[in-house]
PDB file of C-alpha atoms in Angstrom:
ATOM      1  CA  ARG A  11     -35.234  50.447 106.512  1.00  0.00           C
ATOM      2  CA  LEU A  12     -34.661  49.449 102.903  1.00  0.00           C
ATOM      3  CA  ILE A  13     -34.886  45.763 103.808  1.00  0.00           C
ATOM      4  CA  ARG A  14     -37.986  46.389 105.892  1.00  0.00           C
ATOM      5  CA  ALA A  15     -39.624  48.317 103.044  1.00  0.00           C
ATOM      6  CA  ARG A  16     -38.831  45.524 100.574  1.00  0.00           C
ATOM      7  CA  ILE A  17     -40.285  42.854 102.879  1.00  0.00           C
ATOM      8  CA  LEU A  18     -43.395  44.951 103.537  1.00  0.00           C
ATOM      9  CA  ASP A  19     -44.001  45.590  99.825  1.00  0.00           C
ATOM     10  CA  THR A  20     -43.634  41.890  98.996  1.00  0.00           C
ATOM     11  CA  VAL A  21     -45.942  40.739 101.769  1.00  0.00           C
ATOM     12  CA  SER A  22     -48.571  43.384 101.034  1.00  0.00           C
ATOM     13  CA  LYS A  23     -48.560  42.444  97.350  1.00  0.00           C
ATOM     14  CA  ASP A  24     -49.097  38.755  98.127  1.00  0.00           C
ATOM     15  CA  VAL A  25     -51.832  39.470 100.674  1.00  0.00           C
ATOM     16  CA  ASP A  26     -53.579  41.910  98.353  1.00  0.00           C
ATOM     17  CA  ARG A  27     -53.562  39.390  95.508  1.00  0.00           C
ATOM     18  CA  GLU A  28     -54.945  36.542  97.604  1.00  0.00           C
ATOM     19  CA  VAL A  29     -57.579  38.598  99.442  1.00  0.00           C
ATOM     20  CA  SER A  30     -58.748  40.351  96.268  1.00  0.00           C
ATOM     21  CA  GLN A  31     -59.107  37.019  94.495  1.00  0.00           C
ATOM     22  CA  GLU A  32     -61.001  35.509  97.430  1.00  0.00           C
ATOM     23  CA  LEU A  33     -63.350  38.507  97.593  1.00  0.00           C
ATOM     24  CA  PHE A  34     -64.008  38.423  93.840  1.00  0.00           C
ATOM     25  CA  GLU A  35     -64.758  34.693  93.829  1.00  0.00           C
ATOM     26  CA  HIS A  36     -67.045  35.155  96.829  1.00  0.00           C
ATOM     27  CA  LEU A  37     -68.980  37.892  94.999  1.00  0.00           C
ATOM     28  CA  MET A  38     -69.576  35.586  92.048  1.00  0.00           C
ATOM     29  CA  LYS A  39     -71.067  32.971  94.369  1.00  0.00           C
ATOM     30  CA  LEU A  40     -73.296  35.310  96.404  1.00  0.00           C
ATOM     31  CA  ARG A  41     -76.960  34.483  96.650  1.00  0.00           C
ATOM     32  CA  LEU A  42     -78.986  36.996  94.685  1.00  0.00           C
ATOM     33  CA  ASP A  43     -81.293  37.760  97.614  1.00  0.00           C
ATOM     34  CA  THR A  44     -78.339  38.617  99.892  1.00  0.00           C
ATOM     35  CA  ARG A  45     -76.733  41.133  97.562  1.00  0.00           C
ATOM     36  CA  PRO A  46     -77.075  44.875  98.215  1.00  0.00           C
ATOM     37  CA  ARG A  47     -79.896  46.484  96.287  1.00  0.00           C
ATOM     38  CA  SER A  48     -77.580  48.895  94.492  1.00  0.00           C
ATOM     39  CA  VAL A  49     -74.844  47.504  92.249  1.00  0.00           C
ATOM     40  CA  GLY A  50     -72.842  50.704  92.706  1.00  0.00           C
ATOM     41  CA  SER A  51     -73.041  50.442  96.483  1.00  0.00           C
ATOM     42  CA  MET A  52     -71.724  46.895  96.361  1.00  0.00           C
ATOM     43  CA  ALA A  53     -68.887  47.974  94.060  1.00  0.00           C
ATOM     44  CA  ALA A  54     -68.009  50.763  96.507  1.00  0.00           C
ATOM     45  CA  GLN A  55     -67.837  48.247  99.354  1.00  0.00           C
ATOM     46  CA  VAL A  56     -65.436  46.135  97.306  1.00  0.00           C
ATOM     47  CA  ASN A  57     -63.315  49.228  96.685  1.00  0.00           C
ATOM     48  CA  GLY A  58     -63.026  49.589 100.449  1.00  0.00           C
ATOM     49  CA  LEU A  59     -60.430  46.826 100.255  1.00  0.00           C
ATOM     50  CA  GLU A  60     -58.122  49.293  98.515  1.00  0.00           C
ATOM     51  CA  THR A  61     -58.372  51.669 101.483  1.00  0.00           C
ATOM     52  CA  VAL A  62     -57.421  48.873 103.861  1.00  0.00           C
ATOM     53  CA  ARG A  63     -54.531  47.751 101.669  1.00  0.00           C
ATOM     54  CA  ALA A  64     -53.162  51.290 101.369  1.00  0.00           C
ATOM     55  CA  PHE A  65     -53.277  51.718 105.142  1.00  0.00           C
ATOM     56  CA  PHE A  66     -51.395  48.547 106.004  1.00  0.00           C
ATOM     57  CA  SER A  67     -48.819  48.901 103.213  1.00  0.00           C
ATOM     58  CA  SER A  68     -47.930  52.545 103.838  1.00  0.00           C
ATOM     59  CA  SER A  69     -45.398  54.266 106.076  1.00  0.00           C
ATOM     60  CA  ILE A  70     -47.881  53.965 108.945  1.00  0.00           C
ATOM     61  CA  VAL A  71     -46.730  50.393 109.450  1.00  0.00           C
ATOM     62  CA  PHE A  72     -43.181  51.715 109.779  1.00  0.00           C
ATOM     63  CA  ALA A  73     -44.385  54.104 112.484  1.00  0.00           C
ATOM     64  CA  LEU A  74     -46.061  51.265 114.361  1.00  0.00           C
ATOM     65  CA  ALA A  75     -42.852  49.255 114.091  1.00  0.00           C
ATOM     66  CA  ASP A  76     -40.874  52.218 115.473  1.00  0.00           C
ATOM     67  CA  PHE A  77     -43.240  52.736 118.402  1.00  0.00           C
ATOM     68  CA  PRO A  78     -41.679  50.025 120.633  1.00  0.00           C
ATOM     69  CA  PHE A  79     -38.309  51.706 120.132  1.00  0.00           C
ATOM     70  CA  ALA A  80     -39.776  54.858 121.695  1.00  0.00           C
ATOM     71  CA  LEU A  81     -40.120  52.886 124.921  1.00  0.00           C
ATOM     72  CA  LEU A  82     -36.504  51.770 124.570  1.00  0.00           C
ATOM     73  CA  PHE A  83     -35.360  55.378 124.118  1.00  0.00           C
ATOM     74  CA  ILE A  84     -37.296  56.365 127.237  1.00  0.00           C
ATOM     75  CA  LEU A  85     -35.414  53.645 129.101  1.00  0.00           C
ATOM     76  CA  PHE A  86     -32.101  55.077 127.878  1.00  0.00           C
ATOM     77  CA  ILE A  87     -33.192  58.563 128.973  1.00  0.00           C
ATOM     78  CA  ALA A  88     -34.016  57.151 132.418  1.00  0.00           C
ATOM     79  CA  ILE A  89     -30.533  55.616 132.649  1.00  0.00           C
ATOM     80  CA  ILE A  90     -28.819  58.829 131.590  1.00  0.00           C
ATOM     81  CA  GLY A  91     -31.074  61.603 132.870  1.00  0.00           C
ATOM     82  CA  GLY A  92     -33.138  59.977 135.599  1.00  0.00           C
ATOM     83  CA  PRO A  93     -36.278  62.087 136.210  1.00  0.00           C
ATOM     84  CA  MET A  94     -36.268  63.402 132.636  1.00  0.00           C
ATOM     85  CA  ALA A  95     -37.741  60.079 131.530  1.00  0.00           C
ATOM     86  CA  TRP A  96     -40.962  60.702 133.459  1.00  0.00           C
ATOM     87  CA  ILE A  97     -41.695  63.700 131.241  1.00  0.00           C
ATOM     88  CA  TYR A  98     -41.677  61.522 128.127  1.00  0.00           C
ATOM     89  CA  VAL A  99     -43.688  58.822 129.894  1.00  0.00           C
ATOM     90  CA  GLY A 100     -46.311  61.460 130.661  1.00  0.00           C
ATOM     91  CA  LEU A 101     -46.206  62.662 127.057  1.00  0.00           C
ATOM     92  CA  LEU A 102     -46.718  59.119 125.821  1.00  0.00           C
ATOM     93  CA  LEU A 103     -49.741  58.570 128.066  1.00  0.00           C
ATOM     94  CA  LEU A 104     -51.296  61.928 127.165  1.00  0.00           C
ATOM     95  CA  ALA A 105     -50.800  61.263 123.447  1.00  0.00           C
ATOM     96  CA  ILE A 106     -52.474  57.850 123.717  1.00  0.00           C
ATOM     97  CA  ILE A 107     -55.413  59.335 125.644  1.00  0.00           C
ATOM     98  CA  LEU A 108     -55.701  62.157 123.104  1.00  0.00           C
ATOM     99  CA  GLY A 109     -55.676  59.693 120.221  1.00  0.00           C
ATOM    100  CA  PHE A 110     -58.393  57.493 121.717  1.00  0.00           C
ATOM    101  CA  ILE A 111     -60.636  60.448 122.575  1.00  0.00           C
ATOM    102  CA  SER A 112     -60.330  61.788 119.037  1.00  0.00           C
ATOM    103  CA  GLN A 113     -60.895  58.304 117.642  1.00  0.00           C
ATOM    104  CA  PHE A 114     -64.213  57.952 119.436  1.00  0.00           C
ATOM    105  CA  ARG A 115     -65.350  61.351 118.169  1.00  0.00           C
ATOM    106  CA  LEU A 116     -64.284  60.488 114.636  1.00  0.00           C
ATOM    107  CA  ARG A 117     -66.016  57.104 114.574  1.00  0.00           C
ATOM    108  CA  GLU A 118     -69.507  58.400 113.846  1.00  0.00           C
ATOM    109  CA  LEU A 119     -68.268  61.019 111.361  1.00  0.00           C
ATOM    110  CA  SER A 120     -66.243  58.427 109.463  1.00  0.00           C
ATOM    111  CA  ARG A 121     -69.114  55.938 109.390  1.00  0.00           C
ATOM    112  CA  ARG A 122     -71.548  58.471 107.992  1.00  0.00           C
ATOM    113  CA  GLU A 123     -69.047  59.838 105.476  1.00  0.00           C
ATOM    114  CA  ILE A 124     -68.215  56.386 104.107  1.00  0.00           C
ATOM    115  CA  GLN A 125     -71.877  55.373 103.945  1.00  0.00           C
ATOM    116  CA  ARG A 126     -72.773  58.508 102.003  1.00  0.00           C
ATOM    117  CA  SER A 127     -69.786  57.966  99.713  1.00  0.00           C
ATOM    118  CA  HIS A 128     -70.975  54.465  98.911  1.00  0.00           C
ATOM    119  CA  GLU A 129     -74.498  55.732  98.315  1.00  0.00           C
ATOM    120  CA  ARG A 130     -73.186  58.390  95.935  1.00  0.00           C
ATOM    121  CA  HIS A 131     -71.102  55.818  94.107  1.00  0.00           C
ATOM    122  CA  GLY A 132     -74.208  53.670  93.810  1.00  0.00           C
ATOM    123  CA  VAL A 133     -76.164  56.595  92.363  1.00  0.00           C
ATOM    124  CA  LEU A 134     -73.397  57.176  89.821  1.00  0.00           C
ATOM    125  CA  VAL A 135     -73.282  53.550  88.659  1.00  0.00           C
ATOM    126  CA  ASP A 136     -77.066  53.190  88.589  1.00  0.00           C
ATOM    127  CA  THR A 137     -77.394  56.440  86.635  1.00  0.00           C
ATOM    128  CA  ILE A 138     -74.855  55.337  84.042  1.00  0.00           C
ATOM    129  CA  GLN A 139     -76.470  51.914  83.680  1.00  0.00           C
ATOM    130  CA  GLY A 140     -80.004  53.304  83.455  1.00  0.00           C
ATOM    131  CA  ALA A 141     -79.235  56.494  81.544  1.00  0.00           C
ATOM    132  CA  GLU A 142     -81.593  55.603  78.699  1.00  0.00           C
ATOM    133  CA  THR A 143     -84.524  54.898  81.017  1.00  0.00           C
ATOM    134  CA  ILE A 144     -83.837  58.010  83.115  1.00  0.00           C
ATOM    135  CA  GLN A 145     -83.836  60.235  80.038  1.00  0.00           C
ATOM    136  CA  THR A 146     -86.956  58.565  78.679  1.00  0.00           C
ATOM    137  CA  VAL A 147     -89.043  59.259  81.802  1.00  0.00           C
ATOM    138  CA  GLY A 148     -87.418  62.655  82.398  1.00  0.00           C
ATOM    139  CA  ALA A 149     -86.062  61.798  85.850  1.00  0.00           C
ATOM    140  CA  GLU A 150     -82.727  63.600  85.483  1.00  0.00           C
ATOM    141  CA  TRP A 151     -83.747  66.177  88.095  1.00  0.00           C
ATOM    142  CA  ARG A 152     -84.388  63.477  90.679  1.00  0.00           C
ATOM    143  CA  PHE A 153     -80.928  61.924  90.352  1.00  0.00           C
ATOM    144  CA  ALA A 154     -79.255  65.334  90.114  1.00  0.00           C
ATOM    145  CA  GLY A 155     -80.928  66.409  93.353  1.00  0.00           C
ATOM    146  CA  LEU A 156     -79.936  63.173  95.085  1.00  0.00           C
ATOM    147  CA  TRP A 157     -76.332  63.584  93.902  1.00  0.00           C
ATOM    148  CA  LYS A 158     -76.247  67.173  95.191  1.00  0.00           C
ATOM    149  CA  GLU A 159     -77.634  66.169  98.571  1.00  0.00           C
ATOM    150  CA  LEU A 160     -75.176  63.299  99.043  1.00  0.00           C
ATOM    151  CA  THR A 161     -72.235  65.461  97.961  1.00  0.00           C
ATOM    152  CA  ALA A 162     -73.197  68.156 100.472  1.00  0.00           C
ATOM    153  CA  ASN A 163     -73.463  65.563 103.259  1.00  0.00           C
ATOM    154  CA  ILE A 164     -70.083  64.051 102.417  1.00  0.00           C
ATOM    155  CA  ALA A 165     -68.436  67.476 102.296  1.00  0.00           C
ATOM    156  CA  GLY A 166     -69.917  68.387 105.682  1.00  0.00           C
ATOM    157  CA  TYR A 167     -68.737  65.205 107.388  1.00  0.00           C
ATOM    158  CA  ALA A 168     -65.290  65.478 105.756  1.00  0.00           C
ATOM    159  CA  LEU A 169     -64.920  69.088 106.909  1.00  0.00           C
ATOM    160  CA  LYS A 170     -65.762  68.186 110.499  1.00  0.00           C
ATOM    161  CA  SER A 171     -63.316  65.253 110.370  1.00  0.00           C
ATOM    162  CA  ARG A 172     -60.514  67.450 109.020  1.00  0.00           C
ATOM    163  CA  HIS A 173     -61.103  70.074 111.692  1.00  0.00           C
ATOM    164  CA  LEU A 174     -60.978  67.433 114.415  1.00  0.00           C
ATOM    165  CA  ALA A 175     -57.862  65.825 112.920  1.00  0.00           C
ATOM    166  CA  SER A 176     -56.146  69.206 112.621  1.00  0.00           C
ATOM    167  CA  LEU A 177     -57.006  70.082 116.222  1.00  0.00           C
ATOM    168  CA  THR A 178     -55.713  66.730 117.473  1.00  0.00           C
ATOM    169  CA  GLN A 179     -52.443  66.917 115.533  1.00  0.00           C
ATOM    170  CA  THR A 180     -51.856  70.508 116.648  1.00  0.00           C
ATOM    171  CA  THR A 181     -52.492  69.517 120.258  1.00  0.00           C
ATOM    172  CA  ALA A 182     -50.089  66.585 119.931  1.00  0.00           C
ATOM    173  CA  GLY A 183     -47.428  68.898 118.495  1.00  0.00           C
ATOM    174  CA  THR A 184     -47.955  71.357 121.360  1.00  0.00           C
ATOM    175  CA  LEU A 185     -47.620  68.570 123.922  1.00  0.00           C
ATOM    176  CA  SER A 186     -44.378  67.477 122.271  1.00  0.00           C
ATOM    177  CA  SER A 187     -42.949  71.007 122.435  1.00  0.00           C
ATOM    178  CA  ILE A 188     -43.968  71.359 126.084  1.00  0.00           C
ATOM    179  CA  ALA A 189     -42.372  68.004 126.895  1.00  0.00           C
ATOM    180  CA  TYR A 190     -39.118  69.045 125.213  1.00  0.00           C
ATOM    181  CA  VAL A 191     -38.970  72.344 127.127  1.00  0.00           C
ATOM    182  CA  CYS A 192     -39.778  70.621 130.421  1.00  0.00           C
ATOM    183  CA  ALA A 193     -37.088  68.007 129.772  1.00  0.00           C
ATOM    184  CA  VAL A 194     -34.487  70.741 129.183  1.00  0.00           C
ATOM    185  CA  VAL A 195     -35.551  72.558 132.367  1.00  0.00           C
ATOM    186  CA  VAL A 196     -35.297  69.350 134.417  1.00  0.00           C
ATOM    187  CA  GLY A 197     -31.973  68.561 132.762  1.00  0.00           C
ATOM    188  CA  VAL A 198     -30.546  71.961 133.692  1.00  0.00           C
ATOM    189  CA  THR A 199     -31.684  71.408 137.265  1.00  0.00           C
ATOM    190  CA  GLN A 200     -29.925  68.041 137.233  1.00  0.00           C
ATOM    191  CA  ILE A 201     -26.743  69.704 135.928  1.00  0.00           C
ATOM    192  CA  GLU A 202     -26.838  72.311 138.695  1.00  0.00           C
ATOM    193  CA  GLY A 203     -27.160  69.506 141.224  1.00  0.00           C
ATOM    194  CA  GLY A 204     -24.176  67.683 139.739  1.00  0.00           C
ATOM    195  CA  LYS A 205     -26.289  64.677 138.743  1.00  0.00           C
ATOM    196  CA  LEU A 206     -26.032  65.184 134.982  1.00  0.00           C
ATOM    197  CA  SER A 207     -23.383  66.457 132.581  1.00  0.00           C
ATOM    198  CA  MET A 208     -23.900  68.739 129.610  1.00  0.00           C
ATOM    199  CA  GLY A 209     -23.202  65.813 127.298  1.00  0.00           C
ATOM    200  CA  GLY A 210     -25.857  63.783 129.092  1.00  0.00           C
ATOM    201  CA  LEU A 211     -28.392  66.591 128.567  1.00  0.00           C
ATOM    202  CA  ILE A 212     -27.596  66.706 124.852  1.00  0.00           C
ATOM    203  CA  ALA A 213     -27.888  62.917 124.618  1.00  0.00           C
ATOM    204  CA  CYS A 214     -31.273  62.982 126.369  1.00  0.00           C
ATOM    205  CA  ALA A 215     -32.479  65.769 124.067  1.00  0.00           C
ATOM    206  CA  ILE A 216     -31.493  63.719 121.007  1.00  0.00           C
ATOM    207  CA  LEU A 217     -33.166  60.592 122.368  1.00  0.00           C
ATOM    208  CA  GLY A 218     -36.226  62.643 123.291  1.00  0.00           C
ATOM    209  CA  GLY A 219     -36.562  63.724 119.679  1.00  0.00           C
ATOM    210  CA  ARG A 220     -36.655  60.064 118.677  1.00  0.00           C
ATOM    211  CA  VAL A 221     -39.502  59.552 121.151  1.00  0.00           C
ATOM    212  CA  LEU A 222     -41.568  62.487 119.906  1.00  0.00           C
ATOM    213  CA  GLY A 223     -41.654  61.266 116.281  1.00  0.00           C
ATOM    214  CA  PRO A 224     -43.373  57.897 116.893  1.00  0.00           C
ATOM    215  CA  VAL A 225     -45.732  59.514 119.410  1.00  0.00           C
ATOM    216  CA  ALA A 226     -46.967  62.079 116.864  1.00  0.00           C
ATOM    217  CA  GLN A 227     -47.227  59.385 114.185  1.00  0.00           C
ATOM    218  CA  GLY A 228     -49.127  57.150 116.576  1.00  0.00           C
ATOM    219  CA  VAL A 229     -51.770  59.828 117.147  1.00  0.00           C
ATOM    220  CA  GLN A 230     -52.140  60.255 113.387  1.00  0.00           C
ATOM    221  CA  THR A 231     -52.465  56.491 112.965  1.00  0.00           C
ATOM    222  CA  LEU A 232     -55.296  56.337 115.494  1.00  0.00           C
ATOM    223  CA  MET A 233     -57.049  59.123 113.587  1.00  0.00           C
ATOM    224  CA  GLN A 234     -56.778  57.345 110.240  1.00  0.00           C
ATOM    225  CA  TRP A 235     -57.793  54.000 111.697  1.00  0.00           C
ATOM    226  CA  GLN A 236     -61.468  54.988 111.830  1.00  0.00           C
ATOM    227  CA  HIS A 237     -61.794  55.175 108.042  1.00  0.00           C
ATOM    228  CA  VAL A 238     -59.969  51.874 107.662  1.00  0.00           C
ATOM    229  CA  ARG A 239     -62.111  50.295 110.384  1.00  0.00           C
ATOM    230  CA  GLU A 240     -65.340  51.206 108.588  1.00  0.00           C
ATOM    231  CA  SER A 241     -63.980  49.881 105.284  1.00  0.00           C
ATOM    232  CA  LEU A 242     -62.936  46.641 106.986  1.00  0.00           C
ATOM    233  CA  GLN A 243     -66.397  46.149 108.438  1.00  0.00           C
ATOM    234  CA  MET A 244     -68.023  46.585 105.026  1.00  0.00           C
ATOM    235  CA  VAL A 245     -65.620  44.169 103.341  1.00  0.00           C
ATOM    236  CA  ASP A 246     -66.182  41.675 106.169  1.00  0.00           C
ATOM    237  CA  GLY A 247     -69.923  42.100 105.706  1.00  0.00           C
ATOM    238  CA  LEU A 248     -69.629  41.092 102.084  1.00  0.00           C
ATOM    239  CA  LEU A 249     -67.486  38.080 102.933  1.00  0.00           C
ATOM    240  CA  ALA A 250     -70.015  37.030 105.584  1.00  0.00           C
ATOM    241  CA  SER A 251     -72.885  36.997 103.069  1.00  0.00           C
ATOM    242  CA  GLU A 252     -74.263  33.553 102.255  1.00  0.00           C
ATOM    243  CA  GLU A 253     -73.134  31.891  99.027  1.00  0.00           C
ATOM    244  CA  THR A 254     -75.162  29.775  96.654  1.00  0.00           C
ATOM    245  CA  ARG A 255     -74.736  26.039  97.129  1.00  0.00           C
TER     246      ARG A 255
END
């Protein structure tokens, strides 16, 4: 794990440096008529690269790397405990379905939340840059009202996203507990039938715990992916803008 963490940190640093430099140079060459109207909004889109970098350089990548081992542990459980493996296969499928359903429901909430966040950032930058003009014409109330409205929208979308994420993670935890109990019940039945020893049941329980961890982390990863996906699309949109020749 230490070696893996060192390799991941080194690679993420190199990628971040090269991509950030490419994005910055691209911004300097953008055609003026293709730039976003708000300077603050464009700056917020650039900051979306930080969200992407944090996602791919965090412990989530470790969880994704551990996920294939969950399949290997299920294979070991099948060799030792036979039918007990089907319980964890079912858990894996249910967790994947749960993650994708929650992901689809989160997509619209994440998109709207990020858009409003960029708009609010644009209002902040534009207000700071044009503070003298705003005070001269007495338009403070207009920007204050816009800021309040955007903040309320962001808070509403964030609250709905957190509730959905909490519900999904709680459901995933409940499924994991049910799978563990069912595996023990099946294991006891196997012991009564002389097909499994007590040591085999303990071994399957230990291996089952190694399966549950990546499954729960995988559901969380699918939930977080929506925010990263929206940030990626905005960064890609900037990179796709036409440059001056």
